[in-house]
C-alpha atoms as an extended CHARMM CRD file, in Angstrom:
* protein
*
        60  EXT
         1         1  MET       CA             -9.7580000000        0.7430000000        6.4630000000  PROA      1               0.0000000000
         2         2  ALA       CA             -7.1800000000       -1.0370000000        4.2930000000  PROA      2               0.0000000000
         3         3  GLU       CA             -5.6450000000        2.2870000000        3.2950000000  PROA      3               0.0000000000
         4         4  ASP       CA             -5.2270000000        3.2160000000        6.9610000000  PROA      4               0.0000000000
         5         5  THR       CA             -3.5120000000       -0.0970000000        7.6110000000  PROA      5               0.0000000000
         6         6  GLY       CA             -1.1720000000        0.4750000000        4.6660000000  PROA      6               0.0000000000
         7         7  ILE       CA             -0.2600000000        3.9610000000        5.8940000000  PROA      7               0.0000000000
         8         8  TRP       CA              0.3290000000        2.6540000000        9.4240000000  PROA      8               0.0000000000
         9         9  LEU       CA              2.4590000000       -0.2280000000        8.1250000000  PROA      9               0.0000000000
        10        10  SER       CA              4.5060000000        2.1020000000        5.9480000000  PROA      10              0.0000000000
        11        11  LYS       CA              5.2260000000        4.3820000000        8.9270000000  PROA      11              0.0000000000
        12        12  GLU       CA              6.1570000000        1.4310000000       11.1420000000  PROA      12              0.0000000000
        13        13  LEU       CA              8.5190000000        0.0670000000        8.5110000000  PROA      13              0.0000000000
        14        14  SER       CA             10.1950000000        3.4720000000        8.2630000000  PROA      14              0.0000000000
        15        15  LYS       CA             10.6550000000        3.5720000000       12.0380000000  PROA      15              0.0000000000
        16        16  LEU       CA             12.0950000000        0.0640000000       12.0850000000  PROA      16              0.0000000000
        17        17  ALA       CA             14.4300000000        0.7960000000        9.1830000000  PROA      17              0.0000000000
        18        18  ASP       CA             15.7300000000        3.9190000000       10.9280000000  PROA      18              0.0000000000
        19        19  LYS       CA             16.5730000000        1.8770000000       14.0390000000  PROA      19              0.0000000000
        20        20  GLN       CA             18.5230000000       -0.8040000000       12.1670000000  PROA      20              0.0000000000
        21        21  LYS       CA             22.3000000000       -0.7050000000       12.2170000000  PROA      21              0.0000000000
        22        22  ALA       CA             22.8830000000       -3.4540000000        9.6550000000  PROA      22              0.0000000000
        23        23  TYR       CA             22.6110000000       -2.3340000000        6.0380000000  PROA      23              0.0000000000
        24        24  GLU       CA             20.8960000000       -5.5690000000        4.9860000000  PROA      24              0.0000000000
        25        25  ASN       CA             18.0930000000       -5.0690000000        7.5030000000  PROA      25              0.0000000000
        26        26  ARG       CA             17.5790000000       -1.4240000000        6.4930000000  PROA      26              0.0000000000
        27        27  ALA       CA             17.5410000000       -2.3850000000        2.8170000000  PROA      27              0.0000000000
        28        28  PHE       CA             15.0390000000       -5.1810000000        3.4270000000  PROA      28              0.0000000000
        29        29  LEU       CA             12.6820000000       -2.9650000000        5.4290000000  PROA      29              0.0000000000
        30        30  THR       CA             12.9510000000       -0.1490000000        2.8820000000  PROA      30              0.0000000000
        31        31  ALA       CA             12.1210000000       -2.5660000000        0.0600000000  PROA      31              0.0000000000
        32        32  MET       CA              9.1960000000       -3.9330000000        2.0690000000  PROA      32              0.0000000000
        33        33  LYS       CA              7.9110000000       -0.3910000000        2.5850000000  PROA      33              0.0000000000
        34        34  LYS       CA              8.0460000000        0.1890000000       -1.1710000000  PROA      34              0.0000000000
        35        35  VAL       CA              6.0410000000       -2.9930000000       -1.7920000000  PROA      35              0.0000000000
        36        36  VAL       CA              3.4160000000       -1.9160000000        0.7690000000  PROA      36              0.0000000000
        37        37  GLU       CA              3.1020000000        1.4940000000       -0.8970000000  PROA      37              0.0000000000
        38        38  GLU       CA              2.7430000000       -0.1100000000       -4.3390000000  PROA      38              0.0000000000
        39        39  GLN       CA              0.0430000000       -2.4290000000       -3.0150000000  PROA      39              0.0000000000
        40        40  ASN       CA             -1.8000000000        0.5640000000       -1.5400000000  PROA      40              0.0000000000
        41        41  ASP       CA             -1.6880000000        2.3030000000       -4.9200000000  PROA      41              0.0000000000
        42        42  ARG       CA             -2.9540000000       -0.8060000000       -6.7070000000  PROA      42              0.0000000000
        43        43  MET       CA             -5.7470000000       -1.2090000000       -4.1800000000  PROA      43              0.0000000000
        44        44  LYS       CA             -6.8860000000        2.3920000000       -4.7710000000  PROA      44              0.0000000000
        45        45  LEU       CA             -6.8750000000        1.8330000000       -8.5320000000  PROA      45              0.0000000000
        46        46  LEU       CA             -8.8300000000       -1.4010000000       -8.2330000000  PROA      46              0.0000000000
        47        47  GLN       CA            -11.3830000000        0.2000000000       -5.9150000000  PROA      47              0.0000000000
        48        48  GLY       CA            -11.8670000000        2.9480000000       -8.4810000000  PROA      48              0.0000000000
        49        49  GLU       CA            -12.2740000000        0.3740000000      -11.2320000000  PROA      49              0.0000000000
        50        50  VAL       CA            -14.8700000000       -1.5400000000       -9.2280000000  PROA      50              0.0000000000
        51        51  ASP       CA            -16.7670000000        1.6830000000       -8.5200000000  PROA      51              0.0000000000
        52        52  GLY       CA            -16.6570000000        2.5950000000      -12.1920000000  PROA      52              0.0000000000
        53        53  ARG       CA            -17.9270000000       -0.7900000000      -13.2990000000  PROA      53              0.0000000000
        54        54  LEU       CA            -20.7240000000       -0.7690000000      -10.7330000000  PROA      54              0.0000000000
        55        55  TRP       CA            -21.9330000000        2.6400000000      -11.8890000000  PROA      55              0.0000000000
        56        56  ASN       CA            -21.7070000000        1.8560000000      -15.6080000000  PROA      56              0.0000000000
        57        57  HSD       CA            -25.3620000000        2.0970000000      -16.5820000000  PROA      57              0.0000000000
        58        58  GLU       CA            -24.7210000000        0.4190000000      -19.9420000000  PROA      58              0.0000000000
        59        59  GLN       CA            -24.0030000000       -2.8790000000      -18.1860000000  PROA      59              0.0000000000
        60        60  TRP       CA            -27.1600000000       -2.8680000000      -16.0360000000  PROA      60              0.0000000000
């Protein structure tokens, strides 16, 4: 669910950035897209870590 939202948001930011005429607005939206993509990557890593910790039989 969260990954889908991140993908959707990234696409929307790209569309908005493409429509902007002012450099500052394009730069801001492009930077925001990069932050969203980094957050998506971190979320995937954290989900994997949680899964790994839950299935670690030595900690049961």
